[in-house]
Amino acid sequence: MVTKQQVLQWLQAVVVVLEQNKDYLTQLDAAIGDADHGINMNRGFQKVASQLPTLVDKDISNIFKAVSINLISSIGGSSGPLYGTLFLRASTAVAGKQELTAEDLAALLRAAVEGVVQRGKANLKDKTMLDALSPAADACGQAVTAGCSTLEALQQAVLAAEEGMKNTIPLVAKKGRASYLGERSIGHQDPGATSSYLILKTLLETVEEPLT
Ligand code: ADP
Ligand code: MG
């Protein structure tokens, strides 16, 4: 089970992780984009951080909805609408919930992936965030079907996201700014797949932490 308290802790931790990885994500984007992914994600989640104190009384669905609105309104790059859609679909998938079961998590990830696909029209292997998110959602779903716990399902999801992120390195970018480079995008890890992995890894770390 992931409690609402853990969701709030996770978002707070994501703010810190994206701050710490701002330069790293921007360097990845400098190689195949316009060197702003770290700046974009940090700006978006700093806005989320400023709103977090007002969200403590809301349910998980409304917390995600607020995250979505803050990301869309504060990020200029394509990651704004994409992550905004991801959190909006996540919000819809967990309507009214104060805690998430492993099944809820799998449904949330599935809905989030579908949202990113509809918004960005990317296919798997186009070298985007989808290449981390989609395997993660699949792995989580399979783990839940196999009767795994929330923690185990999340561990599988994060392993799959990490592999998917690393597997973007040899790909030719087909979407977004990196696609302008064509074959020259080969050999570089996708920034959006990296931020997606970091966000999921942070959720796992939050759930692994003993309750305080
Ligand atoms: P911008 O490309 O506008 O500068 P960012 O640098 O913040 O925005 O984000 C770039 C990331 O967005 C890419 O690394 C990729 O993962 C993701 N991305 C770009 N276009 C798409 C798309 N159509 N579908 C899914 N993800 C995409
Ligand atoms: Mg960029």
PDB file of C-alpha atoms and ligand atoms in Angstrom:
ATOM      1  CA  MET A   1       0.000   0.000   0.000  1.00  0.00           C
ATOM      2  CA  VAL A   2       1.168   3.528  -0.783  1.00  0.00           C
ATOM      3  CA  THR A   3      -0.408   6.028   1.595  1.00  0.00           C
ATOM      4  CA  LYS A   4      -1.300   9.621   0.830  1.00  0.00           C
ATOM      5  CA  GLN A   5       1.436  10.652   3.248  1.00  0.00           C
ATOM      6  CA  GLN A   6       3.947   8.679   1.175  1.00  0.00           C
ATOM      7  CA  VAL A   7       2.665  10.307  -2.029  1.00  0.00           C
ATOM      8  CA  LEU A   8       3.348  13.722  -0.495  1.00  0.00           C
ATOM      9  CA  GLN A   9       6.778  12.548   0.759  1.00  0.00           C
ATOM     10  CA  TRP A  10       7.520  11.231  -2.730  1.00  0.00           C
ATOM     11  CA  LEU A  11       6.669  14.535  -4.411  1.00  0.00           C
ATOM     12  CA  GLN A  12       8.812  16.409  -1.883  1.00  0.00           C
ATOM     13  CA  ALA A  13      11.680  13.984  -2.572  1.00  0.00           C
ATOM     14  CA  VAL A  14      11.212  14.415  -6.351  1.00  0.00           C
ATOM     15  CA  VAL A  15      11.652  18.167  -5.893  1.00  0.00           C
ATOM     16  CA  VAL A  16      15.026  17.496  -4.233  1.00  0.00           C
ATOM     17  CA  VAL A  17      16.124  14.814  -6.720  1.00  0.00           C
ATOM     18  CA  LEU A  18      15.328  17.012  -9.727  1.00  0.00           C
ATOM     19  CA  GLU A  19      17.162  19.907  -8.105  1.00  0.00           C
ATOM     20  CA  GLN A  20      20.201  17.639  -7.565  1.00  0.00           C
ATOM     21  CA  ASN A  21      19.982  16.284 -11.133  1.00  0.00           C
ATOM     22  CA  LYS A  22      19.266  19.615 -12.819  1.00  0.00           C
ATOM     23  CA  ASP A  23      22.723  19.901 -14.405  1.00  0.00           C
ATOM     24  CA  TYR A  24      22.850  16.198 -15.324  1.00  0.00           C
ATOM     25  CA  LEU A  25      19.488  16.313 -17.134  1.00  0.00           C
ATOM     26  CA  THR A  26      20.443  19.572 -18.830  1.00  0.00           C
ATOM     27  CA  GLN A  27      23.744  18.051 -20.013  1.00  0.00           C
ATOM     28  CA  LEU A  28      21.860  15.093 -21.502  1.00  0.00           C
ATOM     29  CA  ASP A  29      19.554  17.561 -23.278  1.00  0.00           C
ATOM     30  CA  ALA A  30      22.562  19.635 -24.428  1.00  0.00           C
ATOM     31  CA  ALA A  31      23.816  16.611 -26.382  1.00  0.00           C
ATOM     32  CA  ILE A  32      20.616  16.007 -28.366  1.00  0.00           C
ATOM     33  CA  GLY A  33      18.263  18.904 -27.601  1.00  0.00           C
ATOM     34  CA  ASP A  34      18.406  22.484 -26.378  1.00  0.00           C
ATOM     35  CA  ALA A  35      19.980  22.065 -22.939  1.00  0.00           C
ATOM     36  CA  ASP A  36      16.933  22.894 -20.849  1.00  0.00           C
ATOM     37  CA  HIS A  37      15.405  19.622 -19.616  1.00  0.00           C
ATOM     38  CA  GLY A  38      16.937  19.891 -16.137  1.00  0.00           C
ATOM     39  CA  ILE A  39      15.966  23.538 -15.933  1.00  0.00           C
ATOM     40  CA  ASN A  40      12.418  22.724 -17.073  1.00  0.00           C
ATOM     41  CA  MET A  41      11.898  19.859 -14.627  1.00  0.00           C
ATOM     42  CA  ASN A  42      13.430  21.777 -11.749  1.00  0.00           C
ATOM     43  CA  ARG A  43      11.278  24.834 -12.458  1.00  0.00           C
ATOM     44  CA  GLY A  44       8.139  22.688 -12.665  1.00  0.00           C
ATOM     45  CA  PHE A  45       8.752  20.846  -9.434  1.00  0.00           C
ATOM     46  CA  GLN A  46       9.822  23.985  -7.563  1.00  0.00           C
ATOM     47  CA  LYS A  47       6.331  25.265  -8.408  1.00  0.00           C
ATOM     48  CA  VAL A  48       4.904  21.976  -7.124  1.00  0.00           C
ATOM     49  CA  ALA A  49       6.987  22.394  -3.941  1.00  0.00           C
ATOM     50  CA  SER A  50       5.484  25.807  -3.329  1.00  0.00           C
ATOM     51  CA  GLN A  51       1.990  24.277  -3.571  1.00  0.00           C
ATOM     52  CA  LEU A  52       2.610  21.114  -1.516  1.00  0.00           C
ATOM     53  CA  PRO A  53       1.651  22.652   1.862  1.00  0.00           C
ATOM     54  CA  THR A  54      -1.806  23.477   0.457  1.00  0.00           C
ATOM     55  CA  LEU A  55      -2.342  19.870  -0.711  1.00  0.00           C
ATOM     56  CA  VAL A  56      -2.151  17.986   2.597  1.00  0.00           C
ATOM     57  CA  ASP A  57      -5.944  17.817   2.977  1.00  0.00           C
ATOM     58  CA  LYS A  58      -6.614  16.640  -0.568  1.00  0.00           C
ATOM     59  CA  ASP A  59      -6.945  13.036  -1.732  1.00  0.00           C
ATOM     60  CA  ILE A  60      -4.264  11.453  -3.943  1.00  0.00           C
ATOM     61  CA  SER A  61      -6.225  12.150  -7.109  1.00  0.00           C
ATOM     62  CA  ASN A  62      -6.505  15.862  -6.357  1.00  0.00           C
ATOM     63  CA  ILE A  63      -2.833  16.006  -5.338  1.00  0.00           C
ATOM     64  CA  PHE A  64      -1.851  14.628  -8.765  1.00  0.00           C
ATOM     65  CA  LYS A  65      -4.245  17.036 -10.459  1.00  0.00           C
ATOM     66  CA  ALA A  66      -2.570  19.978  -8.721  1.00  0.00           C
ATOM     67  CA  VAL A  67       0.864  18.645  -9.768  1.00  0.00           C
ATOM     68  CA  SER A  68      -0.361  18.459 -13.354  1.00  0.00           C
ATOM     69  CA  ILE A  69      -1.649  22.038 -13.368  1.00  0.00           C
ATOM     70  CA  ASN A  70       1.585  23.336 -11.820  1.00  0.00           C
ATOM     71  CA  LEU A  71       3.780  21.513 -14.339  1.00  0.00           C
ATOM     72  CA  ILE A  72       1.742  22.652 -17.354  1.00  0.00           C
ATOM     73  CA  SER A  73       1.687  26.257 -16.167  1.00  0.00           C
ATOM     74  CA  SER A  74       5.390  26.529 -15.313  1.00  0.00           C
ATOM     75  CA  ILE A  75       7.269  24.465 -17.934  1.00  0.00           C
ATOM     76  CA  GLY A  76       7.714  25.962 -21.379  1.00  0.00           C
ATOM     77  CA  GLY A  77       9.278  22.882 -23.016  1.00  0.00           C
ATOM     78  CA  SER A  78       7.482  19.825 -24.343  1.00  0.00           C
ATOM     79  CA  SER A  79       8.061  18.068 -21.026  1.00  0.00           C
ATOM     80  CA  GLY A  80       5.467  20.438 -19.436  1.00  0.00           C
ATOM     81  CA  PRO A  81       2.419  19.196 -21.357  1.00  0.00           C
ATOM     82  CA  LEU A  82       3.777  15.612 -21.397  1.00  0.00           C
ATOM     83  CA  TYR A  83       4.385  15.312 -17.643  1.00  0.00           C
ATOM     84  CA  GLY A  84       1.269  17.439 -17.087  1.00  0.00           C
ATOM     85  CA  THR A  85      -0.777  14.873 -19.024  1.00  0.00           C
ATOM     86  CA  LEU A  86       0.959  12.026 -17.192  1.00  0.00           C
ATOM     87  CA  PHE A  87      -0.095  13.394 -13.788  1.00  0.00           C
ATOM     88  CA  LEU A  88      -3.574  14.327 -15.032  1.00  0.00           C
ATOM     89  CA  ARG A  89      -4.208  10.752 -16.210  1.00  0.00           C
ATOM     90  CA  ALA A  90      -2.717   9.403 -13.009  1.00  0.00           C
ATOM     91  CA  SER A  91      -5.167  11.649 -11.159  1.00  0.00           C
ATOM     92  CA  THR A  92      -8.148  10.305 -13.092  1.00  0.00           C
ATOM     93  CA  ALA A  93      -7.023   6.703 -12.553  1.00  0.00           C
ATOM     94  CA  VAL A  94      -7.075   7.036  -8.737  1.00  0.00           C
ATOM     95  CA  ALA A  95     -10.207   9.167  -8.252  1.00  0.00           C
ATOM     96  CA  GLY A  96     -11.145   9.620  -4.598  1.00  0.00           C
ATOM     97  CA  LYS A  97      -8.328   7.464  -3.200  1.00  0.00           C
ATOM     98  CA  GLN A  98      -6.460   8.111   0.055  1.00  0.00           C
ATOM     99  CA  GLU A  99      -4.078   5.173  -0.476  1.00  0.00           C
ATOM    100  CA  LEU A 100      -2.945   3.044  -3.403  1.00  0.00           C
ATOM    101  CA  THR A 101      -2.854  -0.737  -3.680  1.00  0.00           C
ATOM    102  CA  ALA A 102      -0.454  -2.498  -6.057  1.00  0.00           C
ATOM    103  CA  GLU A 103      -3.397  -2.780  -8.486  1.00  0.00           C
ATOM    104  CA  ASP A 104      -4.013   0.966  -8.223  1.00  0.00           C
ATOM    105  CA  LEU A 105      -0.358   1.627  -8.967  1.00  0.00           C
ATOM    106  CA  ALA A 106      -0.429  -0.582 -12.043  1.00  0.00           C
ATOM    107  CA  ALA A 107      -3.612   1.127 -13.276  1.00  0.00           C
ATOM    108  CA  LEU A 108      -2.130   4.546 -12.573  1.00  0.00           C
ATOM    109  CA  LEU A 109       1.053   3.784 -14.532  1.00  0.00           C
ATOM    110  CA  ARG A 110      -0.931   2.301 -17.423  1.00  0.00           C
ATOM    111  CA  ALA A 111      -3.174   5.381 -17.613  1.00  0.00           C
ATOM    112  CA  ALA A 112      -0.178   7.714 -17.366  1.00  0.00           C
ATOM    113  CA  VAL A 113       1.555   5.950 -20.257  1.00  0.00           C
ATOM    114  CA  GLU A 114      -1.599   6.103 -22.379  1.00  0.00           C
ATOM    115  CA  GLY A 115      -1.818   9.829 -21.691  1.00  0.00           C
ATOM    116  CA  VAL A 116       1.779  10.433 -22.766  1.00  0.00           C
ATOM    117  CA  VAL A 117       1.173   8.425 -25.956  1.00  0.00           C
ATOM    118  CA  GLN A 118      -1.975  10.357 -26.805  1.00  0.00           C
ATOM    119  CA  ARG A 119      -0.343  13.714 -26.094  1.00  0.00           C
ATOM    120  CA  GLY A 120       3.029  13.095 -27.733  1.00  0.00           C
ATOM    121  CA  LYS A 121       2.161  10.483 -30.380  1.00  0.00           C
ATOM    122  CA  ALA A 122       5.460   8.686 -29.740  1.00  0.00           C
ATOM    123  CA  ASN A 123       5.982   5.000 -30.394  1.00  0.00           C
ATOM    124  CA  LEU A 124       8.205   2.724 -28.360  1.00  0.00           C
ATOM    125  CA  LYS A 125      11.884   3.058 -29.386  1.00  0.00           C
ATOM    126  CA  ASP A 126      11.415   6.651 -30.580  1.00  0.00           C
ATOM    127  CA  LYS A 127      13.931   7.613 -27.858  1.00  0.00           C
ATOM    128  CA  THR A 128      11.573   9.429 -25.495  1.00  0.00           C
ATOM    129  CA  MET A 129      10.358   9.221 -21.899  1.00  0.00           C
ATOM    130  CA  LEU A 130       7.956   6.563 -23.138  1.00  0.00           C
ATOM    131  CA  ASP A 131      10.880   4.132 -23.447  1.00  0.00           C
ATOM    132  CA  ALA A 132      11.310   4.238 -19.660  1.00  0.00           C
ATOM    133  CA  LEU A 133       7.639   4.626 -18.704  1.00  0.00           C
ATOM    134  CA  SER A 134       6.045   1.967 -20.872  1.00  0.00           C
ATOM    135  CA  PRO A 135       8.295  -0.945 -19.768  1.00  0.00           C
ATOM    136  CA  ALA A 136       7.819   0.239 -16.182  1.00  0.00           C
ATOM    137  CA  ALA A 137       4.024   0.109 -16.513  1.00  0.00           C
ATOM    138  CA  ASP A 138       4.241  -3.334 -18.160  1.00  0.00           C
ATOM    139  CA  ALA A 139       6.543  -4.689 -15.451  1.00  0.00           C
ATOM    140  CA  CYS A 140       4.321  -3.315 -12.689  1.00  0.00           C
ATOM    141  CA  GLY A 141       1.227  -4.838 -14.301  1.00  0.00           C
ATOM    142  CA  GLN A 142       2.913  -8.223 -14.685  1.00  0.00           C
ATOM    143  CA  ALA A 143       4.135  -8.166 -11.093  1.00  0.00           C
ATOM    144  CA  VAL A 144       0.622  -7.399  -9.843  1.00  0.00           C
ATOM    145  CA  THR A 145      -0.864 -10.195 -11.963  1.00  0.00           C
ATOM    146  CA  ALA A 146       1.726 -12.537 -10.436  1.00  0.00           C
ATOM    147  CA  GLY A 147       0.517 -11.536  -6.951  1.00  0.00           C
ATOM    148  CA  CYS A 148       3.509  -9.389  -5.964  1.00  0.00           C
ATOM    149  CA  SER A 149       3.374  -6.784  -3.197  1.00  0.00           C
ATOM    150  CA  THR A 150       3.357  -3.044  -3.895  1.00  0.00           C
ATOM    151  CA  LEU A 151       7.048  -2.872  -3.047  1.00  0.00           C
ATOM    152  CA  GLU A 152       7.941  -5.789  -5.333  1.00  0.00           C
ATOM    153  CA  ALA A 153       5.822  -4.363  -8.161  1.00  0.00           C
ATOM    154  CA  LEU A 154       7.567  -1.020  -7.789  1.00  0.00           C
ATOM    155  CA  GLN A 155      10.993  -2.693  -7.730  1.00  0.00           C
ATOM    156  CA  GLN A 156      10.163  -4.440 -11.009  1.00  0.00           C
ATOM    157  CA  ALA A 157       8.867  -1.174 -12.490  1.00  0.00           C
ATOM    158  CA  VAL A 158      12.040   0.711 -11.578  1.00  0.00           C
ATOM    159  CA  LEU A 159      14.309  -2.040 -12.937  1.00  0.00           C
ATOM    160  CA  ALA A 160      12.379  -1.944 -16.219  1.00  0.00           C
ATOM    161  CA  ALA A 161      12.510   1.862 -16.341  1.00  0.00           C
ATOM    162  CA  GLU A 162      16.275   1.811 -15.776  1.00  0.00           C
ATOM    163  CA  GLU A 163      16.773  -0.729 -18.533  1.00  0.00           C
ATOM    164  CA  GLY A 164      14.467   1.225 -20.852  1.00  0.00           C
ATOM    165  CA  MET A 165      16.351   4.435 -20.089  1.00  0.00           C
ATOM    166  CA  LYS A 166      19.717   2.823 -20.884  1.00  0.00           C
ATOM    167  CA  ASN A 167      18.260   1.246 -24.008  1.00  0.00           C
ATOM    168  CA  THR A 168      17.545   4.735 -25.406  1.00  0.00           C
ATOM    169  CA  ILE A 169      21.320   5.248 -25.903  1.00  0.00           C
ATOM    170  CA  PRO A 170      21.658   3.392 -29.250  1.00  0.00           C
ATOM    171  CA  LEU A 171      18.293   4.615 -30.600  1.00  0.00           C
ATOM    172  CA  VAL A 172      17.698   7.237 -33.295  1.00  0.00           C
ATOM    173  CA  ALA A 173      15.368   9.938 -31.949  1.00  0.00           C
ATOM    174  CA  LYS A 174      12.052  10.131 -33.799  1.00  0.00           C
ATOM    175  CA  LYS A 175      10.208  12.711 -31.685  1.00  0.00           C
ATOM    176  CA  GLY A 176      10.917  16.124 -30.227  1.00  0.00           C
ATOM    177  CA  ARG A 177      13.978  18.281 -30.779  1.00  0.00           C
ATOM    178  CA  ALA A 178      16.374  15.319 -30.706  1.00  0.00           C
ATOM    179  CA  SER A 179      14.717  14.013 -33.894  1.00  0.00           C
ATOM    180  CA  TYR A 180      16.229  16.981 -35.811  1.00  0.00           C
ATOM    181  CA  LEU A 181      19.614  15.285 -35.292  1.00  0.00           C
ATOM    182  CA  GLY A 182      18.589  12.030 -36.952  1.00  0.00           C
ATOM    183  CA  GLU A 183      21.444   9.504 -36.767  1.00  0.00           C
ATOM    184  CA  ARG A 184      23.551  11.937 -34.741  1.00  0.00           C
ATOM    185  CA  SER A 185      21.224  11.305 -31.780  1.00  0.00           C
ATOM    186  CA  ILE A 186      22.695   7.779 -31.546  1.00  0.00           C
ATOM    187  CA  GLY A 187      24.954   7.240 -28.533  1.00  0.00           C
ATOM    188  CA  HIS A 188      23.149   9.607 -26.158  1.00  0.00           C
ATOM    189  CA  GLN A 189      20.715   8.749 -23.366  1.00  0.00           C
ATOM    190  CA  ASP A 190      17.335  10.458 -23.651  1.00  0.00           C
ATOM    191  CA  PRO A 191      16.833  13.196 -21.050  1.00  0.00           C
ATOM    192  CA  GLY A 192      13.082  12.581 -20.630  1.00  0.00           C
ATOM    193  CA  ALA A 193      13.563   8.831 -20.156  1.00  0.00           C
ATOM    194  CA  THR A 194      16.136   9.736 -17.504  1.00  0.00           C
ATOM    195  CA  SER A 195      13.831  12.095 -15.598  1.00  0.00           C
ATOM    196  CA  SER A 196      11.047   9.484 -15.753  1.00  0.00           C
ATOM    197  CA  TYR A 197      13.395   6.859 -14.297  1.00  0.00           C
ATOM    198  CA  LEU A 198      14.496   9.249 -11.533  1.00  0.00           C
ATOM    199  CA  ILE A 199      10.874  10.059 -10.616  1.00  0.00           C
ATOM    200  CA  LEU A 200       9.944   6.356 -10.413  1.00  0.00           C
ATOM    201  CA  LYS A 201      13.115   5.454  -8.501  1.00  0.00           C
ATOM    202  CA  THR A 202      12.266   8.164  -5.984  1.00  0.00           C
ATOM    203  CA  LEU A 203       8.818   6.621  -5.485  1.00  0.00           C
ATOM    204  CA  LEU A 204      10.430   3.238  -4.778  1.00  0.00           C
ATOM    205  CA  GLU A 205      12.861   4.810  -2.310  1.00  0.00           C
ATOM    206  CA  THR A 206       9.990   6.565  -0.539  1.00  0.00           C
ATOM    207  CA  VAL A 207       8.003   3.338  -0.220  1.00  0.00           C
ATOM    208  CA  GLU A 208      11.110   1.443   0.962  1.00  0.00           C
ATOM    209  CA  GLU A 209      11.711   3.917   3.754  1.00  0.00           C
ATOM    210  CA  PRO A 210      10.441   2.759   7.142  1.00  0.00           C
ATOM    211  CA  LEU A 211       7.480   4.809   8.315  1.00  0.00           C
ATOM    212  CA  THR A 212       8.536   7.615  10.632  1.00  0.00           C
TER     213      THR A 212
HETATM  214  P1  ADP B   1      11.955  20.498 -25.166  1.00  0.00           P
HETATM  215  O1  ADP B   1      12.212  19.317 -26.048  1.00  0.00           O
HETATM  216  O2  ADP B   1      10.758  21.276 -25.577  1.00  0.00           O
HETATM  217  O3  ADP B   1      13.184  21.324 -24.947  1.00  0.00           O
HETATM  218  P2  ADP B   1      12.468  19.173 -22.655  1.00  0.00           P
HETATM  219  O4  ADP B   1      13.910  19.357 -23.007  1.00  0.00           O
HETATM  220  O5  ADP B   1      12.055  19.595 -21.308  1.00  0.00           O
HETATM  221  O6  ADP B   1      11.536  19.887 -23.727  1.00  0.00           O
HETATM  222  O7  ADP B   1      12.084  17.630 -22.801  1.00  0.00           O
HETATM  223  C1  ADP B   1      12.676  16.798 -23.755  1.00  0.00           C
HETATM  224  C2  ADP B   1      12.194  15.377 -23.542  1.00  0.00           C
HETATM  225  O8  ADP B   1      10.808  15.291 -23.826  1.00  0.00           O
HETATM  226  C3  ADP B   1      12.842  14.369 -24.456  1.00  0.00           C
HETATM  227  O9  ADP B   1      14.057  13.888 -23.908  1.00  0.00           O
HETATM  228  C4  ADP B   1      11.799  13.273 -24.576  1.00  0.00           C
HETATM  229  O10 ADP B   1      11.970  12.268 -23.592  1.00  0.00           O
HETATM  230  C5  ADP B   1      10.510  13.997 -24.300  1.00  0.00           C
HETATM  231  N1  ADP B   1       9.696  14.128 -25.495  1.00  0.00           N
HETATM  232  C6  ADP B   1       9.824  15.032 -26.484  1.00  0.00           C
HETATM  233  N2  ADP B   1       8.865  14.859 -27.405  1.00  0.00           N
HETATM  234  C7  ADP B   1       8.114  13.798 -26.998  1.00  0.00           C
HETATM  235  C8  ADP B   1       6.955  13.118 -27.513  1.00  0.00           C
HETATM  236  N3  ADP B   1       6.368  13.508 -28.647  1.00  0.00           N
HETATM  237  N4  ADP B   1       6.466  12.065 -26.800  1.00  0.00           N
HETATM  238  C9  ADP B   1       7.045  11.674 -25.644  1.00  0.00           C
HETATM  239  N5  ADP B   1       8.114  12.289 -25.108  1.00  0.00           N
HETATM  240  C10 ADP B   1       8.651  13.320 -25.779  1.00  0.00           C
HETATM  241 MG    MG B   2      14.944  20.631 -24.156  1.00  0.00          MG
END
